[in-house]
Short mmCIF file of N, CA and C in Angstrom, two decimals:
data_model
loop_
_atom_site.label_atom_id
_atom_site.label_comp_id
_atom_site.label_asym_id
_atom_site.label_seq_id
_atom_site.Cartn_x
_atom_site.Cartn_y
_atom_site.Cartn_z
N MET C 1 -16.77 -1.80 3.42
CA MET C 1 -16.86 -0.64 4.29
C MET C 1 -18.12 -0.81 5.17
N GLY C 2 -17.92 -0.72 6.53
CA GLY C 2 -19.05 -0.88 7.43
C GLY C 2 -20.07 0.22 7.23
N THR C 3 -19.58 1.46 7.34
CA THR C 3 -20.47 2.60 7.26
C THR C 3 -21.10 2.69 5.88
N VAL C 4 -22.32 3.18 5.79
CA VAL C 4 -22.99 3.33 4.50
C VAL C 4 -22.73 4.75 3.99
N TYR C 5 -22.19 4.86 2.79
CA TYR C 5 -21.89 6.17 2.22
C TYR C 5 -22.89 6.49 1.11
N SER C 6 -23.13 7.78 0.93
CA SER C 6 -24.05 8.17 -0.14
C SER C 6 -23.33 7.97 -1.48
N LYS C 7 -24.12 8.03 -2.55
CA LYS C 7 -23.55 7.85 -3.89
C LYS C 7 -22.46 8.90 -4.13
N SER C 8 -22.72 10.13 -3.74
CA SER C 8 -21.75 11.21 -4.00
C SER C 8 -20.51 11.04 -3.12
N GLU C 9 -20.69 10.49 -1.91
CA GLU C 9 -19.53 10.24 -1.06
C GLU C 9 -18.67 9.13 -1.65
N LYS C 10 -19.31 8.08 -2.13
CA LYS C 10 -18.56 6.98 -2.78
C LYS C 10 -17.81 7.51 -4.00
N ALA C 11 -18.48 8.37 -4.77
CA ALA C 11 -17.84 8.93 -5.98
C ALA C 11 -16.62 9.78 -5.59
N TYR C 12 -16.76 10.49 -4.46
CA TYR C 12 -15.64 11.33 -3.97
C TYR C 12 -14.47 10.43 -3.57
N LEU C 13 -14.75 9.35 -2.85
CA LEU C 13 -13.67 8.44 -2.45
C LEU C 13 -13.01 7.82 -3.68
N GLU C 14 -13.80 7.52 -4.71
CA GLU C 14 -13.22 6.96 -5.95
C GLU C 14 -12.35 7.99 -6.67
N ARG C 15 -12.79 9.26 -6.64
CA ARG C 15 -11.95 10.31 -7.28
C ARG C 15 -10.63 10.45 -6.54
N ILE C 16 -10.67 10.35 -5.19
CA ILE C 16 -9.42 10.43 -4.42
C ILE C 16 -8.51 9.25 -4.80
N GLY C 17 -9.11 8.05 -4.89
CA GLY C 17 -8.33 6.87 -5.25
C GLY C 17 -7.71 6.99 -6.63
N ASN C 18 -8.51 7.48 -7.57
CA ASN C 18 -7.99 7.65 -8.95
C ASN C 18 -6.86 8.67 -8.97
N ARG C 19 -7.02 9.72 -8.19
CA ARG C 19 -6.01 10.80 -8.11
C ARG C 19 -4.69 10.23 -7.56
N ILE C 20 -4.78 9.42 -6.50
CA ILE C 20 -3.57 8.82 -5.90
C ILE C 20 -2.91 7.89 -6.92
N ARG C 21 -3.73 7.07 -7.61
CA ARG C 21 -3.17 6.14 -8.61
C ARG C 21 -2.47 6.94 -9.72
N GLU C 22 -3.13 8.00 -10.17
CA GLU C 22 -2.57 8.85 -11.25
C GLU C 22 -1.21 9.43 -10.81
N LEU C 23 -1.16 9.98 -9.59
CA LEU C 23 0.08 10.59 -9.10
C LEU C 23 1.16 9.53 -8.89
N ARG C 24 0.74 8.35 -8.41
CA ARG C 24 1.70 7.26 -8.17
C ARG C 24 2.32 6.80 -9.49
N THR C 25 1.47 6.60 -10.49
CA THR C 25 1.99 6.08 -11.78
C THR C 25 2.80 7.17 -12.50
N GLU C 26 2.40 8.44 -12.31
CA GLU C 26 3.23 9.53 -12.88
C GLU C 26 4.64 9.50 -12.28
N GLY C 27 4.70 9.07 -11.02
CA GLY C 27 6.01 9.00 -10.35
C GLY C 27 6.70 7.66 -10.54
N ASP C 28 6.13 6.83 -11.43
CA ASP C 28 6.69 5.49 -11.70
C ASP C 28 6.87 4.67 -10.41
N LEU C 29 5.91 4.78 -9.54
CA LEU C 29 5.97 3.99 -8.30
C LEU C 29 4.97 2.83 -8.39
N SER C 30 5.39 1.66 -7.95
CA SER C 30 4.44 0.55 -7.83
C SER C 30 3.67 0.76 -6.53
N GLN C 31 2.56 0.03 -6.36
CA GLN C 31 1.83 0.10 -5.08
C GLN C 31 2.76 -0.32 -3.94
N GLU C 32 3.60 -1.34 -4.22
CA GLU C 32 4.51 -1.82 -3.17
C GLU C 32 5.45 -0.69 -2.73
N LYS C 33 6.04 -0.02 -3.73
CA LYS C 33 7.00 1.04 -3.40
C LYS C 33 6.32 2.18 -2.65
N LEU C 34 5.12 2.56 -3.11
CA LEU C 34 4.39 3.64 -2.40
C LEU C 34 4.07 3.19 -0.97
N ALA C 35 3.60 1.98 -0.83
CA ALA C 35 3.24 1.46 0.50
C ALA C 35 4.46 1.48 1.42
N PHE C 36 5.60 1.04 0.88
CA PHE C 36 6.84 1.03 1.68
C PHE C 36 7.23 2.45 2.07
N ALA C 37 7.11 3.37 1.11
CA ALA C 37 7.53 4.77 1.35
C ALA C 37 6.67 5.44 2.41
N CYS C 38 5.40 5.04 2.52
CA CYS C 38 4.56 5.71 3.52
C CYS C 38 4.20 4.82 4.70
N ASP C 39 4.92 3.66 4.79
CA ASP C 39 4.73 2.77 5.95
C ASP C 39 3.26 2.35 6.12
N LEU C 40 2.62 2.09 4.99
CA LEU C 40 1.26 1.56 5.01
C LEU C 40 1.26 0.23 4.25
N ASP C 41 0.21 -0.56 4.44
CA ASP C 41 0.17 -1.88 3.82
C ASP C 41 -0.19 -1.78 2.33
N ARG C 42 0.43 -2.63 1.52
CA ARG C 42 0.19 -2.57 0.07
C ARG C 42 -1.30 -2.82 -0.23
N THR C 43 -1.92 -3.71 0.48
CA THR C 43 -3.33 -3.99 0.20
C THR C 43 -4.21 -2.80 0.59
N TYR C 44 -3.75 -2.05 1.63
CA TYR C 44 -4.50 -0.85 2.02
C TYR C 44 -4.43 0.19 0.90
N ILE C 45 -3.21 0.37 0.34
CA ILE C 45 -3.05 1.32 -0.79
C ILE C 45 -3.98 0.91 -1.93
N GLY C 46 -4.03 -0.37 -2.23
CA GLY C 46 -4.90 -0.86 -3.30
C GLY C 46 -6.36 -0.51 -3.02
N SER C 47 -6.79 -0.70 -1.77
CA SER C 47 -8.21 -0.44 -1.45
C SER C 47 -8.50 1.07 -1.49
N VAL C 48 -7.51 1.87 -1.09
CA VAL C 48 -7.70 3.33 -1.20
C VAL C 48 -7.84 3.73 -2.66
N GLU C 49 -6.99 3.17 -3.52
CA GLU C 49 -7.02 3.52 -4.95
C GLU C 49 -8.33 3.09 -5.60
N ARG C 50 -8.96 2.04 -5.07
CA ARG C 50 -10.26 1.59 -5.60
C ARG C 50 -11.43 2.37 -4.99
N GLY C 51 -11.11 3.33 -4.10
CA GLY C 51 -12.18 4.13 -3.52
C GLY C 51 -12.95 3.41 -2.44
N GLU C 52 -12.32 2.39 -1.86
CA GLU C 52 -13.02 1.56 -0.86
C GLU C 52 -12.75 2.02 0.57
N ARG C 53 -11.96 3.09 0.72
CA ARG C 53 -11.59 3.52 2.07
C ARG C 53 -11.96 4.98 2.32
N ASN C 54 -12.60 5.24 3.44
CA ASN C 54 -12.84 6.62 3.88
C ASN C 54 -11.57 7.05 4.62
N ILE C 55 -10.57 7.36 3.86
CA ILE C 55 -9.22 7.53 4.36
C ILE C 55 -9.12 8.69 5.36
N SER C 56 -8.25 8.53 6.35
CA SER C 56 -8.07 9.57 7.37
C SER C 56 -7.02 10.59 6.90
N VAL C 57 -7.02 11.75 7.57
CA VAL C 57 -6.07 12.79 7.15
C VAL C 57 -4.63 12.38 7.43
N ILE C 58 -4.40 11.63 8.50
CA ILE C 58 -3.03 11.20 8.79
C ILE C 58 -2.51 10.26 7.69
N ASN C 59 -3.34 9.32 7.26
CA ASN C 59 -2.90 8.43 6.17
C ASN C 59 -2.77 9.19 4.86
N LEU C 60 -3.66 10.16 4.63
CA LEU C 60 -3.54 11.00 3.43
C LEU C 60 -2.21 11.75 3.44
N ARG C 61 -1.86 12.27 4.63
CA ARG C 61 -0.62 13.02 4.79
C ARG C 61 0.59 12.12 4.49
N LYS C 62 0.53 10.86 4.98
CA LYS C 62 1.63 9.90 4.72
C LYS C 62 1.76 9.67 3.22
N ILE C 63 0.64 9.45 2.54
CA ILE C 63 0.66 9.17 1.09
C ILE C 63 1.14 10.41 0.33
N ALA C 64 0.62 11.58 0.73
CA ALA C 64 1.03 12.82 0.04
C ALA C 64 2.54 13.05 0.20
N LYS C 65 3.04 12.82 1.42
CA LYS C 65 4.49 12.99 1.65
C LYS C 65 5.29 12.05 0.74
N ALA C 66 4.84 10.78 0.66
CA ALA C 66 5.55 9.79 -0.17
C ALA C 66 5.48 10.17 -1.65
N LEU C 67 4.40 10.86 -2.04
CA LEU C 67 4.25 11.31 -3.44
C LEU C 67 4.87 12.68 -3.64
N LYS C 68 5.43 13.23 -2.52
CA LYS C 68 6.11 14.53 -2.56
C LYS C 68 5.18 15.67 -3.02
N ILE C 69 3.96 15.64 -2.53
CA ILE C 69 3.05 16.77 -2.78
C ILE C 69 2.31 17.10 -1.49
N LYS C 70 1.60 18.24 -1.46
CA LYS C 70 0.81 18.62 -0.30
C LYS C 70 -0.55 17.90 -0.33
N VAL C 71 -1.11 17.65 0.84
CA VAL C 71 -2.44 17.02 0.92
C VAL C 71 -3.45 17.89 0.17
N SER C 72 -3.33 19.23 0.33
CA SER C 72 -4.29 20.13 -0.33
C SER C 72 -4.19 20.02 -1.85
N VAL C 73 -2.98 19.75 -2.37
CA VAL C 73 -2.80 19.57 -3.83
C VAL C 73 -3.40 18.22 -4.23
N LEU C 74 -3.13 17.19 -3.42
CA LEU C 74 -3.67 15.85 -3.70
C LEU C 74 -5.20 15.93 -3.75
N LEU C 75 -5.80 16.69 -2.82
CA LEU C 75 -7.26 16.74 -2.72
C LEU C 75 -7.87 17.84 -3.59
N ASN C 76 -7.07 18.43 -4.46
CA ASN C 76 -7.62 19.47 -5.34
C ASN C 76 -8.37 18.81 -6.49
N ILE C 77 -9.47 18.20 -6.18
CA ILE C 77 -10.31 17.45 -7.14
C ILE C 77 -11.74 17.90 -6.96
N GLU C 78 -12.61 17.42 -7.84
CA GLU C 78 -14.03 17.75 -7.77
C GLU C 78 -14.59 17.18 -6.47
N GLU C 79 -15.42 17.95 -5.76
CA GLU C 79 -15.92 17.47 -4.46
C GLU C 79 -17.39 17.14 -4.51
N MET V 1 -7.75 9.02 21.83
CA MET V 1 -7.47 8.42 20.54
C MET V 1 -6.73 7.10 20.79
N GLY V 2 -7.26 5.96 20.24
CA GLY V 2 -6.62 4.66 20.43
C GLY V 2 -5.25 4.65 19.81
N THR V 3 -5.20 4.96 18.54
CA THR V 3 -3.94 4.88 17.81
C THR V 3 -2.95 5.90 18.37
N VAL V 4 -1.66 5.54 18.32
CA VAL V 4 -0.62 6.47 18.80
C VAL V 4 -0.12 7.29 17.61
N TYR V 5 -0.15 8.60 17.73
CA TYR V 5 0.30 9.49 16.65
C TYR V 5 1.62 10.14 17.03
N SER V 6 2.41 10.43 16.03
CA SER V 6 3.69 11.10 16.29
C SER V 6 3.40 12.54 16.69
N LYS V 7 4.43 13.20 17.22
CA LYS V 7 4.28 14.59 17.64
C LYS V 7 3.84 15.45 16.43
N SER V 8 4.45 15.21 15.30
CA SER V 8 4.13 16.04 14.12
C SER V 8 2.73 15.72 13.60
N GLU V 9 2.29 14.46 13.77
CA GLU V 9 0.92 14.12 13.35
C GLU V 9 -0.09 14.80 14.27
N LYS V 10 0.20 14.78 15.58
CA LYS V 10 -0.70 15.46 16.53
C LYS V 10 -0.76 16.95 16.21
N ALA V 11 0.40 17.54 15.90
CA ALA V 11 0.44 18.98 15.60
C ALA V 11 -0.38 19.26 14.33
N TYR V 12 -0.31 18.35 13.37
CA TYR V 12 -1.08 18.51 12.13
C TYR V 12 -2.59 18.47 12.43
N LEU V 13 -3.00 17.52 13.25
CA LEU V 13 -4.43 17.42 13.62
C LEU V 13 -4.87 18.69 14.36
N GLU V 14 -3.99 19.23 15.20
CA GLU V 14 -4.34 20.46 15.92
C GLU V 14 -4.46 21.65 14.96
N ARG V 15 -3.58 21.70 13.96
CA ARG V 15 -3.67 22.79 12.97
C ARG V 15 -4.98 22.70 12.18
N ILE V 16 -5.39 21.46 11.87
CA ILE V 16 -6.67 21.28 11.16
C ILE V 16 -7.81 21.77 12.06
N GLY V 17 -7.75 21.39 13.33
CA GLY V 17 -8.79 21.81 14.28
C GLY V 17 -8.86 23.32 14.41
N ASN V 18 -7.69 23.94 14.53
CA ASN V 18 -7.65 25.40 14.65
C ASN V 18 -8.20 26.07 13.40
N ARG V 19 -7.87 25.51 12.27
CA ARG V 19 -8.32 26.04 10.96
C ARG V 19 -9.85 25.99 10.90
N ILE V 20 -10.43 24.85 11.32
CA ILE V 20 -11.90 24.69 11.29
C ILE V 20 -12.54 25.70 12.24
N ARG V 21 -11.96 25.82 13.44
CA ARG V 21 -12.50 26.78 14.41
C ARG V 21 -12.45 28.20 13.84
N GLU V 22 -11.32 28.55 13.25
CA GLU V 22 -11.12 29.88 12.66
C GLU V 22 -12.18 30.16 11.58
N LEU V 23 -12.38 29.19 10.69
CA LEU V 23 -13.34 29.35 9.60
C LEU V 23 -14.77 29.41 10.15
N ARG V 24 -15.03 28.60 11.18
CA ARG V 24 -16.37 28.58 11.78
C ARG V 24 -16.69 29.93 12.42
N THR V 25 -15.73 30.44 13.20
CA THR V 25 -15.99 31.72 13.91
C THR V 25 -16.04 32.88 12.93
N GLU V 26 -15.25 32.78 11.85
CA GLU V 26 -15.33 33.82 10.80
C GLU V 26 -16.74 33.86 10.20
N GLY V 27 -17.37 32.69 10.16
CA GLY V 27 -18.72 32.62 9.60
C GLY V 27 -19.80 32.80 10.65
N ASP V 28 -19.36 33.24 11.87
CA ASP V 28 -20.31 33.45 12.98
C ASP V 28 -21.19 32.24 13.25
N LEU V 29 -20.59 31.06 13.16
CA LEU V 29 -21.34 29.83 13.45
C LEU V 29 -20.93 29.30 14.82
N SER V 30 -21.90 28.86 15.60
CA SER V 30 -21.57 28.16 16.84
C SER V 30 -21.21 26.72 16.46
N GLN V 31 -20.62 25.98 17.40
CA GLN V 31 -20.34 24.56 17.15
C GLN V 31 -21.67 23.84 16.89
N GLU V 32 -22.71 24.23 17.63
CA GLU V 32 -24.03 23.58 17.44
C GLU V 32 -24.51 23.79 16.00
N LYS V 33 -24.41 25.04 15.54
CA LYS V 33 -24.93 25.34 14.18
C LYS V 33 -24.11 24.60 13.13
N LEU V 34 -22.78 24.57 13.31
CA LEU V 34 -21.94 23.84 12.34
C LEU V 34 -22.29 22.35 12.37
N ALA V 35 -22.42 21.81 13.57
CA ALA V 35 -22.73 20.38 13.71
C ALA V 35 -24.05 20.06 13.01
N PHE V 36 -25.05 20.91 13.24
CA PHE V 36 -26.36 20.70 12.61
C PHE V 36 -26.24 20.77 11.09
N ALA V 37 -25.47 21.76 10.61
CA ALA V 37 -25.34 21.97 9.16
C ALA V 37 -24.67 20.78 8.47
N CYS V 38 -23.76 20.10 9.21
CA CYS V 38 -23.07 18.99 8.53
C CYS V 38 -23.49 17.63 9.07
N ASP V 39 -24.59 17.62 9.86
CA ASP V 39 -25.16 16.35 10.33
C ASP V 39 -24.12 15.51 11.10
N LEU V 40 -23.33 16.24 11.90
CA LEU V 40 -22.38 15.56 12.78
C LEU V 40 -22.70 15.99 14.21
N ASP V 41 -22.17 15.26 15.19
CA ASP V 41 -22.48 15.56 16.58
C ASP V 41 -21.66 16.76 17.06
N ARG V 42 -22.27 17.58 17.89
CA ARG V 42 -21.59 18.79 18.39
C ARG V 42 -20.32 18.42 19.18
N THR V 43 -20.37 17.37 19.94
CA THR V 43 -19.18 16.99 20.71
C THR V 43 -18.07 16.50 19.77
N TYR V 44 -18.47 15.89 18.65
CA TYR V 44 -17.47 15.46 17.67
C TYR V 44 -16.77 16.68 17.08
N ILE V 45 -17.56 17.71 16.73
CA ILE V 45 -16.98 18.95 16.19
C ILE V 45 -15.98 19.54 17.21
N GLY V 46 -16.38 19.53 18.46
CA GLY V 46 -15.50 20.06 19.51
C GLY V 46 -14.18 19.28 19.57
N SER V 47 -14.27 17.95 19.48
CA SER V 47 -13.05 17.13 19.57
C SER V 47 -12.17 17.31 18.33
N VAL V 48 -12.81 17.51 17.17
CA VAL V 48 -12.03 17.79 15.94
C VAL V 48 -11.29 19.12 16.11
N GLU V 49 -12.01 20.14 16.62
CA GLU V 49 -11.38 21.47 16.78
C GLU V 49 -10.23 21.43 17.78
N ARG V 50 -10.28 20.51 18.74
CA ARG V 50 -9.18 20.39 19.72
C ARG V 50 -8.04 19.50 19.18
N GLY V 51 -8.21 19.01 17.94
CA GLY V 51 -7.14 18.19 17.35
C GLY V 51 -7.10 16.78 17.89
N GLU V 52 -8.23 16.34 18.43
CA GLU V 52 -8.28 15.01 19.06
C GLU V 52 -8.76 13.92 18.10
N ARG V 53 -9.05 14.31 16.85
CA ARG V 53 -9.60 13.33 15.92
C ARG V 53 -8.78 13.22 14.65
N ASN V 54 -8.46 12.00 14.25
CA ASN V 54 -7.83 11.76 12.96
C ASN V 54 -8.98 11.69 11.94
N ILE V 55 -9.47 12.85 11.58
CA ILE V 55 -10.73 12.98 10.85
C ILE V 55 -10.66 12.34 9.47
N SER V 56 -11.77 11.77 9.02
CA SER V 56 -11.81 11.12 7.70
C SER V 56 -12.16 12.14 6.62
N VAL V 57 -11.87 11.78 5.38
CA VAL V 57 -12.15 12.72 4.29
C VAL V 57 -13.64 12.98 4.13
N ILE V 58 -14.47 11.98 4.40
CA ILE V 58 -15.92 12.19 4.25
C ILE V 58 -16.41 13.21 5.28
N ASN V 59 -15.95 13.10 6.52
CA ASN V 59 -16.35 14.09 7.53
C ASN V 59 -15.75 15.45 7.23
N LEU V 60 -14.52 15.46 6.71
CA LEU V 60 -13.92 16.75 6.31
C LEU V 60 -14.75 17.40 5.21
N ARG V 61 -15.22 16.58 4.27
CA ARG V 61 -16.03 17.08 3.16
C ARG V 61 -17.34 17.66 3.68
N LYS V 62 -17.95 16.99 4.68
CA LYS V 62 -19.20 17.49 5.28
C LYS V 62 -18.96 18.85 5.94
N ILE V 63 -17.86 18.95 6.71
CA ILE V 63 -17.54 20.20 7.41
C ILE V 63 -17.23 21.30 6.40
N ALA V 64 -16.43 20.96 5.38
CA ALA V 64 -16.07 21.97 4.37
C ALA V 64 -17.32 22.48 3.65
N LYS V 65 -18.23 21.55 3.30
CA LYS V 65 -19.47 21.97 2.63
C LYS V 65 -20.26 22.92 3.52
N ALA V 66 -20.36 22.59 4.83
CA ALA V 66 -21.12 23.43 5.76
C ALA V 66 -20.46 24.81 5.91
N LEU V 67 -19.14 24.84 5.76
CA LEU V 67 -18.39 26.12 5.85
C LEU V 67 -18.30 26.80 4.49
N LYS V 68 -18.89 26.13 3.47
CA LYS V 68 -18.95 26.68 2.11
C LYS V 68 -17.55 26.92 1.50
N ILE V 69 -16.65 25.99 1.76
CA ILE V 69 -15.34 26.03 1.11
C ILE V 69 -14.96 24.63 0.63
N LYS V 70 -13.89 24.54 -0.18
CA LYS V 70 -13.42 23.24 -0.64
C LYS V 70 -12.54 22.59 0.43
N VAL V 71 -12.51 21.26 0.44
CA VAL V 71 -11.64 20.54 1.38
C VAL V 71 -10.19 20.97 1.16
N SER V 72 -9.80 21.11 -0.11
CA SER V 72 -8.41 21.48 -0.41
C SER V 72 -8.08 22.87 0.14
N VAL V 73 -9.05 23.77 0.18
CA VAL V 73 -8.84 25.11 0.75
C VAL V 73 -8.76 24.99 2.27
N LEU V 74 -9.64 24.18 2.84
CA LEU V 74 -9.63 23.98 4.29
C LEU V 74 -8.28 23.40 4.72
N LEU V 75 -7.74 22.48 3.94
CA LEU V 75 -6.48 21.79 4.30
C LEU V 75 -5.25 22.52 3.79
N ASN V 76 -5.43 23.74 3.30
CA ASN V 76 -4.27 24.49 2.81
C ASN V 76 -3.53 25.10 4.00
N ILE V 77 -2.93 24.27 4.79
CA ILE V 77 -2.23 24.63 6.02
C ILE V 77 -0.85 23.98 6.00
N GLU V 78 -0.03 24.34 6.98
CA GLU V 78 1.29 23.74 7.10
C GLU V 78 1.15 22.24 7.36
N GLU V 79 1.95 21.41 6.70
CA GLU V 79 1.79 19.96 6.85
C GLU V 79 2.95 19.32 7.61
#
């Protein structure tokens, strides 16, 4: 990641990634299947799940739609 | 915006912008005061409110903190 994030920002991105992984595995989806469902690259999904991406709302919306939940539900985590 | 967004994606970004403006004005904050509170540029806040930015979660988190609400509450809008 080019931009420098604070420790708490990095932790927030990791919580988002963990949340997406948790929801994906609950839905028995592989990273490939999730990536295909939301028209994003499989390696991008992997980097998001590892908390390496300051993900945009449009990509969050794509992932949430593919996981069949609302973005606000996906982001209902510790901030 | 470099990237091309679908009509529904643009509408989503506009709803986010309107939501931020609504919350900001409810809190009697000017764009300048909100920008200062979240360490972002005033013109950036203006472009987000006009729906011109595919805003990242870290910037959303900064804005939500300055508005004293959760990101998930801020994003509790039509998707």
